[in-house]
Amino acid sequence: MNVLIAETSRAESGLLDRAVRAYLWLANRQMLACFIVFLLSIGIRVALLPWMHIPKPAVHDEFSYLLASDTYASGRLTNPPHPFWQHFETFHVIQQPTYASKYPPLPGLVLAFGQKFFGQPWVGVLISTALMCASLCWMLQGWTSPGLALLGALLAMLRFGIFDYWANSYYGGAIPAIGGALVFGAIARIALRGQFNHGATLGAGLGILLTSRPYDFLVLGLISAAVVAWPIRRKSLRTALLTAGVLAVAGAAMAYYNYRVTGSALTLPYQLHERQYAVTSVFLWSKTNVEPVYHHAVMRTYWADWFVNAVKAAQSDPVGSFFARLSDLYHFFFGFWPLFIPLLIWPYKLKTVQERLAAILLGASLVAMVAPLSGTMPHYIACIACLLYLRFLQTLTRLWAWKPAGQIPAMAVVALFLFHFAMQVLDLRTGELIPKFALARDAVIQTLLKEPGPKLVLVRYSPKHYIHDEWVTNSANIDTQPIVWAREMGSEQDRPMIQYFHNRQAWLLEPDQSPPKLTPYADPSWR
């Protein structure tokens, strides 16, 4: 019996040794490791499609990004304003001087790639999320050992690369996360290794941020300039020229886009939208401006009441708000409370240049990107997701080195990632969680499609309408889409619009009824 136990133990040990050697063999082939992470991210998510379907849009921002996708897939940068644009006003969309999403172009272009070549914008999300996981692996390789870099990329993929909203919505953080990974990966290779040819990589990362999240571009641009300026000055100006050259191309493209959409190369669509609709901005130092003229009660409720109150609440307790948002962000990226164990030793054991620099970069980035804002969602700091996982790996390494039993909690922390992922997979047995609004909207659309011919749907909200459920969303070419969604504005204003769409069957939707009430439209003045 003892011989059998010994042989079994040696077999298990041999199997474990082979697994470790295979893992390290892959990790040390760094580009191959990144490619495997890319394939795994896509493969796992595609394998889950029978239980976890292509996501349905439900949030204001998603419909705005999908408008951008449809615009670019149609071969245009923007759309002409509609003659009855006031009926089609909706959130995060400008109607004048052109009809376009307020958001920067790159995320919409990624969605447009999926829409144009695969017939589904979400394919762009899937590919960009996989690229995010692969680029995070590449970034970590510049800072730490290949084995740890691969581990960090796999843990990030399991935590937010498969199940969370970055991979399962149309406004996730994959694009800026890729930009941030390129920036910080380039910083490590330039500042720590003297690989000055990565100036182009730095420029590419900053260019991605410029065309996806301009504020993040400003923050990371200043930080990266401060870090790499000294080694560049001593060694080579070639890095600066490479960075500037790539950024010049991105800047010129952005200026042209701004000009086509807003009429000014220096005015972002986002800025124009804020002037037209917002009473205050998301920054804590912002003041309340003169309320603009709103054509619809729901737009005023959102921008002049709900949004203003949210900003004022954060302004009343900026310190408490800051730490509450940090806690929420930590939970998104790491989850269970035991993962705070590595956090407890973050201030200590900063023995190496890599550790000190990573801690400084992360601290500066968090202060610059979280403290000034009244609200923060995880994709707001997507560009520093790689830094979060870098510091996590560094502190996990310190935890592993603790004597006599640091390896046990370190392995437990990693096991929690696997446990969390396994629980999410098992939860799919109880059914996919789809927002109620998305289900209700889909049911109304299916009802309308059963009737022949194109439709015009006038939406009538009740005074107690939930402002985050928006029914009036349209594609790039309103006049040719099967179902046109419009706001009811009263008989005098509705009649010319209905006559304009005289070839469509007009319907009235009252979405705040339970279930939403859909009836043929009848002009009250005709009764």
XYZ file of C-alpha atoms in Angstrom:
527
model
C 0.000 0.000 0.000
C 2.811 2.382 0.904
C 4.494 1.649 -2.433
C 1.243 2.440 -4.295
C 0.876 5.733 -2.425
C 4.480 6.682 -3.185
C 4.065 5.889 -6.893
C 0.815 7.908 -7.043
C 2.522 10.823 -5.316
C 5.419 10.737 -7.766
C 2.983 10.569 -10.730
C 1.049 13.578 -9.442
C 4.280 15.448 -8.797
C 5.494 14.616 -12.283
C 2.232 15.821 -13.807
C 2.450 19.078 -11.871
C 6.053 19.575 -12.914
C 5.142 19.070 -16.567
C 2.278 21.554 -16.269
C 4.560 24.156 -14.691
C 7.228 23.632 -17.341
C 4.626 23.951 -20.110
C 3.290 27.144 -18.550
C 6.752 28.683 -18.261
C 7.617 27.561 -21.804
C 4.587 29.486 -23.071
C 5.167 32.490 -20.803
C 8.764 32.877 -21.970
C 7.620 33.061 -25.605
C 6.146 36.428 -24.947
C 4.350 37.241 -28.200
C 2.940 33.713 -28.334
C 1.682 34.155 -24.761
C -0.117 37.357 -25.758
C -1.652 35.607 -28.757
C -2.858 32.686 -26.613
C -4.499 35.131 -24.188
C -6.209 36.773 -27.177
C -7.512 33.445 -28.466
C -8.629 32.271 -25.019
C -10.625 35.440 -24.429
C -12.490 35.041 -27.705
C -12.816 31.264 -27.439
C -14.307 31.208 -23.936
C -16.811 33.983 -24.675
C -17.898 32.392 -27.966
C -18.256 29.012 -26.238
C -20.681 30.642 -23.785
C -22.926 32.097 -26.516
C -25.584 29.334 -26.225
C -26.204 30.478 -22.627
C -24.903 34.058 -22.724
C -26.191 35.633 -25.905
C -25.078 38.686 -27.843
C -25.974 41.576 -25.510
C -28.951 43.840 -26.103
C -28.389 47.580 -25.629
C -30.207 49.123 -22.678
C -28.214 52.158 -21.500
C -28.276 55.681 -22.978
C -24.574 55.547 -23.834
C -24.910 52.267 -25.708
C -27.448 53.683 -28.149
C -25.196 56.677 -28.775
C -22.218 54.427 -29.554
C -24.416 52.299 -31.819
C -25.472 55.448 -33.675
C -21.769 56.166 -34.230
C -21.259 52.599 -35.425
C -24.102 52.833 -37.920
C -22.839 56.219 -39.140
C -19.301 54.978 -39.829
C -20.503 51.675 -41.289
C -22.591 53.755 -43.727
C -19.411 55.448 -44.932
C -19.975 58.799 -43.203
C -18.339 60.627 -40.298
C -21.610 62.322 -39.376
C -25.163 62.725 -40.625
C -27.179 65.720 -41.840
C -29.681 67.042 -39.284
C -33.223 65.791 -39.743
C -35.933 68.339 -40.678
C -37.893 67.262 -37.587
C -34.857 66.823 -35.357
C -36.626 68.037 -32.218
C -38.805 64.923 -32.266
C -35.678 62.763 -32.287
C -33.674 64.434 -29.511
C -32.198 61.833 -27.216
C -29.403 61.380 -24.707
C -25.717 61.777 -25.609
C -26.526 62.710 -29.207
C -26.209 66.083 -30.916
C -28.808 67.075 -33.495
C -27.252 70.347 -34.672
C -25.248 71.330 -36.692
C -25.090 67.632 -37.599
C -26.703 64.477 -36.269
C -24.050 62.423 -34.439
C -22.972 60.705 -31.242
C -21.273 63.014 -28.763
C -18.543 60.482 -28.039
C -15.054 60.374 -29.601
C -14.831 58.267 -32.763
C -12.590 55.273 -32.028
C -15.052 53.137 -29.981
C -17.698 53.700 -32.645
C -15.229 52.745 -35.366
C -14.525 49.461 -33.578
C -18.256 48.731 -33.443
C -18.552 49.746 -37.098
C -15.878 47.177 -37.988
C -18.019 44.436 -36.479
C -21.169 45.798 -38.105
C -19.635 46.212 -41.565
C -17.709 42.955 -41.854
C -19.668 40.604 -39.580
C -23.127 42.175 -39.530
C -22.962 42.586 -35.748
C -21.379 45.513 -33.829
C -20.736 43.277 -30.826
C -18.064 41.412 -32.793
C -16.040 44.617 -32.510
C -16.524 44.497 -28.730
C -15.446 40.850 -28.633
C -12.269 41.447 -30.633
C -11.329 44.617 -28.760
C -11.824 42.895 -25.387
C -9.513 40.082 -26.477
C -6.961 42.642 -27.653
C -7.256 44.343 -24.268
C -6.335 41.127 -22.441
C -3.445 40.495 -24.838
C -2.142 44.072 -24.555
C -2.323 43.839 -20.758
C -0.122 40.739 -20.982
C 2.348 42.661 -23.178
C 2.395 45.597 -20.761
C 3.080 43.349 -17.758
C 5.931 41.656 -19.625
C 7.718 45.000 -19.653
C 7.522 45.326 -15.876
C 7.783 41.851 -14.391
C 8.718 38.243 -15.190
C 7.020 36.463 -18.123
C 5.375 33.971 -15.791
C 3.788 36.669 -13.646
C 2.768 38.671 -16.721
C 0.860 35.731 -18.165
C -0.750 35.046 -14.786
C -1.901 38.669 -14.480
C -3.394 38.681 -17.974
C -5.269 35.439 -17.353
C -6.623 36.672 -14.015
C -7.782 39.940 -15.592
C -9.462 37.997 -18.386
C -11.299 35.812 -15.867
C -12.286 38.784 -13.726
C -13.620 41.330 -16.248
C -12.724 40.080 -19.726
C -15.568 37.568 -20.095
C -18.567 38.330 -17.894
C -18.514 41.992 -16.955
C -20.031 44.826 -18.929
C -16.793 45.730 -20.735
C -17.281 42.600 -22.839
C -21.084 42.544 -22.743
C -22.247 46.024 -23.606
C -21.569 48.646 -26.239
C -19.811 51.236 -24.066
C -17.212 49.160 -22.213
C -13.629 50.058 -21.423
C -11.626 47.798 -23.745
C -10.437 50.542 -26.127
C -8.940 52.922 -23.517
C -7.575 49.888 -21.648
C -5.619 48.968 -24.786
C -4.323 52.536 -25.039
C -3.243 52.561 -21.404
C -1.492 49.198 -21.740
C 0.503 50.473 -24.710
C 1.426 53.672 -22.847
C 2.611 52.004 -19.654
C 4.210 49.107 -21.486
C 6.184 51.608 -23.543
C 7.139 53.601 -20.430
C 8.671 50.478 -18.859
C 10.627 49.631 -21.981
C 11.865 53.204 -22.461
C 12.555 54.286 -18.880
C 13.707 50.960 -17.425
C 15.262 49.191 -20.411
C 16.377 52.002 -22.679
C 14.389 50.649 -25.657
C 13.832 54.050 -27.215
C 12.196 52.710 -30.372
C 9.064 52.250 -28.283
C 8.424 55.958 -28.674
C 6.128 54.934 -31.515
C 4.307 52.535 -29.186
C 3.894 55.322 -26.659
C 2.488 57.555 -29.386
C 0.089 54.821 -30.522
C -1.225 54.345 -26.989
C -1.718 58.064 -26.489
C -3.348 58.291 -29.926
C -5.867 55.620 -28.926
C -6.700 57.607 -25.808
C -6.942 60.873 -27.733
C -9.551 59.361 -30.047
C -11.469 57.493 -27.338
C -11.127 59.363 -24.015
C -9.432 62.764 -24.410
C -9.266 63.467 -20.663
C -7.411 60.199 -20.118
C -5.080 61.223 -22.937
C -4.310 64.470 -21.131
C -3.596 62.729 -17.804
C -1.461 59.919 -19.207
C 0.257 62.267 -21.637
C 1.488 64.453 -18.782
C 2.470 61.461 -16.664
C 4.359 59.704 -19.449
C 6.150 62.914 -20.406
C 7.316 63.360 -16.831
C 8.594 59.775 -16.593
C 10.410 59.416 -19.911
C 11.657 62.988 -20.354
C 14.893 62.444 -18.408
C 16.092 59.228 -20.103
C 15.127 60.658 -23.498
C 17.124 63.841 -22.851
C 20.154 61.836 -21.902
C 19.964 59.207 -24.623
C 17.968 60.125 -27.688
C 15.476 62.563 -29.101
C 14.363 59.877 -31.510
C 11.819 58.609 -28.968
C 10.213 62.020 -28.657
C 10.082 62.399 -32.426
C 8.494 58.970 -32.872
C 5.895 59.745 -30.211
C 5.181 63.182 -31.644
C 4.917 61.818 -35.187
C 2.309 59.210 -34.303
C 0.405 61.694 -32.165
C 0.413 64.252 -34.978
C -1.425 61.803 -37.217
C -3.992 61.031 -34.492
C -4.382 64.725 -33.688
C -4.923 65.663 -37.339
C -7.540 62.909 -37.731
C -9.303 64.088 -34.589
C -9.280 67.704 -35.722
C -10.791 66.751 -39.077
C -13.456 64.676 -37.341
C -14.326 67.566 -35.033
C -14.590 69.898 -38.011
C -16.946 67.606 -39.881
C -19.202 67.057 -36.859
C -19.188 70.396 -35.021
C -17.857 72.806 -37.649
C -14.749 73.557 -35.578
C -11.524 71.558 -35.530
C -10.994 72.488 -31.875
C -14.506 71.710 -30.602
C -15.237 68.139 -29.589
C -18.763 66.823 -30.150
C -18.792 66.118 -26.412
C -18.115 69.785 -25.651
C -20.829 70.936 -28.043
C -23.294 68.517 -26.510
C -22.549 69.808 -23.016
C -23.171 73.389 -24.151
C -26.509 72.405 -25.663
C -27.872 70.208 -22.873
C -25.860 70.150 -19.626
C -26.383 72.512 -16.700
C -23.143 71.460 -15.013
C -20.202 69.184 -15.791
C -18.974 66.001 -14.157
C -15.995 67.786 -12.565
C -16.311 68.637 -8.879
C -15.220 72.231 -9.363
C -17.959 72.933 -11.910
C -20.685 75.459 -11.190
C -24.319 75.461 -12.239
C -24.831 77.264 -15.530
C -27.904 78.880 -17.017
C -30.394 76.188 -17.866
C -30.726 75.698 -21.628
C -34.069 75.481 -23.399
C -35.315 71.888 -23.358
C -37.933 70.653 -25.781
C -38.815 67.590 -23.710
C -39.518 67.143 -20.007
C -37.473 63.930 -19.763
C -34.372 65.707 -21.083
C -34.760 68.472 -18.535
C -35.331 66.004 -15.691
C -32.134 64.182 -16.560
C -29.793 67.120 -17.144
C -31.212 69.850 -14.880
C -32.371 67.695 -11.965
C -30.870 64.209 -11.727
C -27.413 65.043 -13.075
C -27.120 68.315 -11.128
C -28.156 66.580 -7.890
C -25.592 63.828 -8.449
C -22.815 66.403 -8.881
C -23.937 68.392 -5.833
C -24.008 65.237 -3.691
C -20.375 64.516 -4.571
C -19.390 68.152 -4.030
C -20.895 68.098 -0.526
C -18.523 65.304 0.576
C -15.602 65.099 -1.878
C -13.342 63.029 0.397
C -15.985 60.465 1.297
C -17.112 60.295 -2.320
C -13.534 59.713 -3.463
C -12.927 56.758 -1.165
C -16.383 55.285 -1.810
C -15.645 55.307 -5.529
C -12.216 53.772 -4.958
C -13.900 50.946 -3.049
C -16.370 50.345 -5.882
C -13.573 50.349 -8.441
C -11.483 47.911 -6.411
C -14.458 45.575 -6.168
C -14.927 45.633 -9.947
C -11.306 44.816 -10.726
C -10.640 42.356 -7.904
C -13.907 41.330 -6.283
C -13.936 39.388 -3.036
C -12.847 41.038 0.189
C -9.913 38.611 0.794
C -8.260 40.197 -2.220
C -7.691 43.204 0.016
C -4.875 41.173 1.602
C -2.339 42.330 -1.032
C -3.677 45.872 -0.663
C -2.622 45.872 2.996
C 1.059 45.681 2.024
C 0.976 48.176 -0.866
C 2.763 50.903 1.127
C 5.557 48.555 2.154
C 8.407 46.647 0.563
C 8.852 48.994 -2.397
C 12.397 47.746 -2.813
C 12.815 47.823 -6.582
C 12.670 50.607 -9.136
C 9.754 48.847 -10.828
C 7.754 48.762 -7.605
C 8.424 52.374 -6.713
C 7.660 53.642 -10.194
C 4.488 51.550 -10.509
C 3.216 52.792 -7.134
C 3.874 56.416 -8.088
C 2.222 56.033 -11.486
C -0.842 54.343 -10.014
C -1.216 56.867 -7.214
C -0.882 59.846 -9.542
C -3.298 58.344 -12.053
C -5.966 57.565 -9.462
C -5.810 61.048 -7.978
C -5.988 62.687 -11.400
C -8.752 60.460 -12.770
C -10.995 59.800 -9.760
C -10.684 62.723 -7.347
C -11.816 65.507 -9.752
C -14.946 63.681 -10.937
C -18.357 63.576 -9.289
C -18.971 60.039 -10.517
C -16.720 57.225 -11.649
C -17.557 54.001 -13.435
C -14.921 51.303 -13.991
C -14.489 52.152 -17.673
C -13.608 55.719 -16.657
C -10.267 54.386 -15.398
C -9.876 51.603 -17.964
C -6.596 53.100 -19.144
C -4.954 52.264 -15.804
C -6.389 48.749 -15.443
C -2.947 47.433 -16.375
C -1.363 49.422 -13.517
C -3.842 47.998 -11.040
C -2.906 44.470 -12.039
C 0.796 45.301 -12.065
C 0.686 46.485 -8.460
C -1.501 43.525 -7.581
C 1.112 41.118 -8.963
C 3.957 42.965 -7.252
C 2.261 42.827 -3.856
C 1.188 39.225 -4.450
C 4.867 38.395 -5.006
C 5.738 40.055 -1.696
C 2.971 38.112 0.001
C 4.355 34.873 -1.451
C 7.765 35.681 0.031
C 6.429 36.177 3.553
C 7.734 33.614 6.040
C 6.708 31.114 7.112
C 3.307 30.768 5.378
C 2.849 33.574 2.858
C 2.390 31.141 -0.004
C -0.923 29.871 1.376
C -2.835 33.194 1.287
C -1.153 34.061 -2.035
C -2.451 30.860 -3.620
C -5.837 31.436 -1.992
C -6.086 34.875 -3.589
C -5.418 33.404 -7.047
C -7.879 30.583 -6.344
C -10.588 33.162 -5.628
C -10.341 34.413 -9.222
C -10.933 30.880 -10.459
C -13.768 30.376 -7.969
C -15.451 33.630 -9.013
C -15.263 32.660 -12.690
C -16.578 29.154 -12.008
C -19.532 30.544 -10.043
C -20.435 32.854 -12.919
C -20.371 29.959 -15.358
C -22.570 27.869 -13.063
C -24.986 30.785 -12.619
C -25.766 30.581 -16.340
C -27.768 27.441 -15.563
C -30.442 29.643 -13.955
C -30.754 31.770 -17.084
C -29.130 34.824 -18.589
C -29.678 38.140 -16.811
C -31.059 40.628 -19.345
C -32.186 44.136 -18.295
C -35.969 44.397 -18.049
C -35.960 47.457 -20.284
C -34.121 45.574 -23.041
C -36.669 42.747 -22.846
C -39.605 45.180 -22.919
C -38.143 47.075 -25.864
C -37.486 43.864 -27.764
C -41.078 42.691 -27.156
C -42.485 45.954 -28.563
C -40.184 45.737 -31.596
C -41.279 42.156 -32.294
C -44.922 43.205 -32.071
C -44.350 46.025 -34.546
C -42.456 43.823 -36.985
C -45.410 41.464 -37.224
C -47.320 44.236 -38.987
C -46.398 44.816 -42.651
C -44.688 48.001 -43.810
C -42.533 50.643 -42.099
C -43.623 52.172 -38.789
C -43.544 55.514 -37.001
C -43.801 55.221 -33.208
C -44.635 58.298 -31.142
C -43.503 57.814 -27.550
C -45.548 59.304 -24.704
C -43.934 59.195 -21.250
C -45.826 59.540 -17.978
C -44.688 62.183 -15.433
C -43.105 59.374 -13.371
C -41.102 57.881 -16.236
C -37.758 56.327 -15.249
C -35.307 58.604 -17.056
C -32.672 55.925 -17.619
C -34.997 53.861 -19.843
C -34.934 55.675 -23.179
C -37.132 54.509 -26.059
C -36.360 57.243 -28.588
C -33.223 55.924 -30.262
C -32.650 55.865 -34.000
C -30.017 54.817 -36.510
C -27.886 57.024 -38.745
C -30.454 57.262 -41.567
C -33.756 57.864 -39.808
C -35.893 57.995 -42.931
C -34.966 54.512 -44.148
C -35.042 52.481 -40.933
C -37.945 50.026 -40.450
C -39.131 51.619 -37.197
C -38.743 55.344 -36.511
C -38.951 56.367 -32.857
C -40.123 59.932 -32.164
C -41.189 61.960 -29.146
C -44.788 63.087 -28.959
C -44.781 66.891 -28.786
C -48.446 67.796 -29.144
C -50.827 67.808 -32.052
C -49.606 71.053 -33.646
C -46.000 69.875 -33.844
C -46.701 66.198 -34.438
C -48.974 66.621 -37.449
C -46.304 67.941 -39.891
C -43.915 65.202 -38.788
C -46.545 62.505 -39.287
C -47.353 63.922 -42.729
C -43.632 63.823 -43.542
C -43.704 60.079 -42.801
C -47.028 59.610 -44.598
C -45.943 56.248 -45.991
C -45.571 54.808 -42.489
C -48.159 53.398 -40.142
C -48.222 55.614 -37.042
C -48.348 54.089 -33.579
C -48.525 55.510 -30.075
C -46.361 53.894 -27.403
C -46.992 54.449 -23.697
C -44.014 52.598 -22.201
C -44.858 53.391 -18.573
C -47.971 51.213 -18.722
C -47.525 47.649 -17.523
C -46.961 46.099 -19.979
C -46.046 48.917 -22.393
C -49.163 49.967 -24.302
C -48.940 50.111 -28.103
C -51.943 51.422 -30.065
C -52.523 52.911 -33.527
C -51.936 56.627 -33.354
C -54.913 58.981 -33.555
C -54.470 62.752 -33.559
C -56.522 64.107 -30.616
C -57.614 67.098 -32.710
C -59.313 64.730 -35.177
C -61.662 63.320 -32.573
